[in-house]
């Protein structure tokens, strides 16, 4: 019976892993990384910006589930829809940017 509980707990950890990673990301570091890597295409602030070529971070925070944000940022390469931008992020950087995006949630 204890083994069954152990497997159930392990399964729950696997399901929750992306959420836990975002909770441990540093939103301040994520904001800095976003300014350096993302602001050329995305509005990274709280307000929508006219002229932004890609979905704004506030909109992403409001509309996307956390696992989609994670898949967008990681594994390692984020490529723009037109293929003009290719950014490589470490797991830690992706978690920091995800934490920053989620901090914009209303």
Coordinates of C-alpha atoms in Angstrom, one line a residue:
X1 CA 0.0 0.0 0.0
X2 CA 2.8 2.5 0.8
X3 CA 4.4 1.8 -2.5
X4 CA 1.2 2.8 -4.3
X5 CA 1.2 6.1 -2.4
X6 CA 4.8 6.7 -3.3
X7 CA 4.1 6.1 -7.0
X8 CA 1.0 8.4 -6.8
X9 CA 3.1 11.1 -5.2
X10 CA 5.8 10.8 -7.8
X11 CA 3.2 10.9 -10.6
X12 CA 1.8 14.1 -9.1
X13 CA 5.2 15.7 -9.0
X14 CA 5.8 14.9 -12.7
X15 CA 2.4 16.5 -13.6
X16 CA 3.2 19.6 -11.6
X17 CA 6.8 20.0 -12.6
X18 CA 6.3 22.9 -15.1
X19 CA 4.3 24.8 -12.5
X20 CA 6.9 24.3 -9.8
X21 CA 9.6 25.4 -12.2
X22 CA 7.8 28.7 -12.8
X23 CA 7.2 29.2 -9.2
X24 CA 10.9 29.0 -8.5
X25 CA 11.9 31.3 -11.4
X26 CA 13.1 34.8 -10.6
X27 CA 10.7 37.3 -12.2
X28 CA 13.2 40.2 -11.7
X29 CA 15.9 38.3 -13.6
X30 CA 13.2 37.3 -16.1
X31 CA 12.3 41.0 -16.7
X32 CA 16.0 41.8 -17.4
X33 CA 16.3 38.8 -19.8
X34 CA 13.0 39.8 -21.5
X35 CA 14.3 43.3 -22.1
X36 CA 17.5 42.0 -23.6
X37 CA 16.0 39.1 -25.7
X38 CA 12.3 39.6 -26.2
X39 CA 11.4 43.3 -26.3
X40 CA 12.4 43.7 -30.0
X41 CA 9.3 41.7 -31.0
X42 CA 7.1 41.5 -27.9
X43 CA 5.6 44.1 -25.7
X44 CA 7.0 42.9 -22.4
X45 CA 5.2 45.3 -20.1
X46 CA 1.8 45.4 -18.4
X47 CA 0.2 47.5 -21.1
X48 CA -0.3 46.5 -24.7
X49 CA 2.0 48.3 -27.1
X50 CA 0.8 49.3 -30.6
X51 CA 3.2 48.1 -33.2
X52 CA 4.5 45.1 -31.3
X53 CA 5.0 42.3 -33.9
X54 CA 4.4 39.4 -31.5
X55 CA 1.9 38.6 -28.8
X56 CA 2.5 40.8 -25.7
X57 CA 3.5 39.3 -22.4
X58 CA 0.5 40.6 -20.5
X59 CA -1.8 38.9 -23.1
X60 CA 0.2 35.7 -22.8
X61 CA 0.0 35.8 -19.0
X62 CA -3.8 36.3 -19.2
X63 CA -4.6 33.8 -21.9
X64 CA -2.1 31.0 -22.0
X65 CA -1.8 28.0 -19.6
X66 CA 1.5 27.7 -17.9
X67 CA 2.5 24.6 -19.8
X68 CA 2.1 26.4 -23.1
X69 CA 4.3 29.2 -21.8
X70 CA 6.9 26.6 -20.8
X71 CA 6.8 24.9 -24.2
X72 CA 7.1 28.3 -26.0
X73 CA 10.3 29.2 -24.0
X74 CA 12.0 25.8 -23.7
X75 CA 13.6 23.5 -24.8
X76 CA 16.5 25.7 -25.5
X77 CA 15.5 27.4 -28.8
X78 CA 12.7 29.9 -29.3
X79 CA 12.3 30.8 -33.0
X80 CA 10.0 33.5 -34.3
X81 CA 7.1 32.6 -36.7
X82 CA 9.0 34.1 -39.6
X83 CA 12.3 32.5 -38.6
X84 CA 14.0 35.8 -38.2
X85 CA 14.9 35.5 -34.5
X86 CA 16.5 32.5 -32.9
X87 CA 17.1 32.7 -29.2
X88 CA 18.7 29.9 -27.1
X89 CA 17.6 29.9 -23.4
X90 CA 18.9 27.7 -20.6
X91 CA 16.3 26.0 -18.3
X92 CA 16.9 28.6 -15.6
X93 CA 16.5 31.6 -18.1
X94 CA 13.3 30.1 -19.4
X95 CA 12.0 29.6 -15.8
X96 CA 12.9 33.2 -15.0
X97 CA 11.1 34.6 -18.1
X98 CA 8.1 32.4 -17.4
X99 CA 8.0 33.7 -13.8
X100 CA 8.1 37.3 -15.1
X101 CA 5.4 36.7 -17.7
X102 CA 3.2 35.1 -15.0
X103 CA 3.8 38.0 -12.7
X104 CA 2.0 40.2 -15.2
X105 CA -1.2 38.1 -14.7
X106 CA -4.1 40.4 -13.5

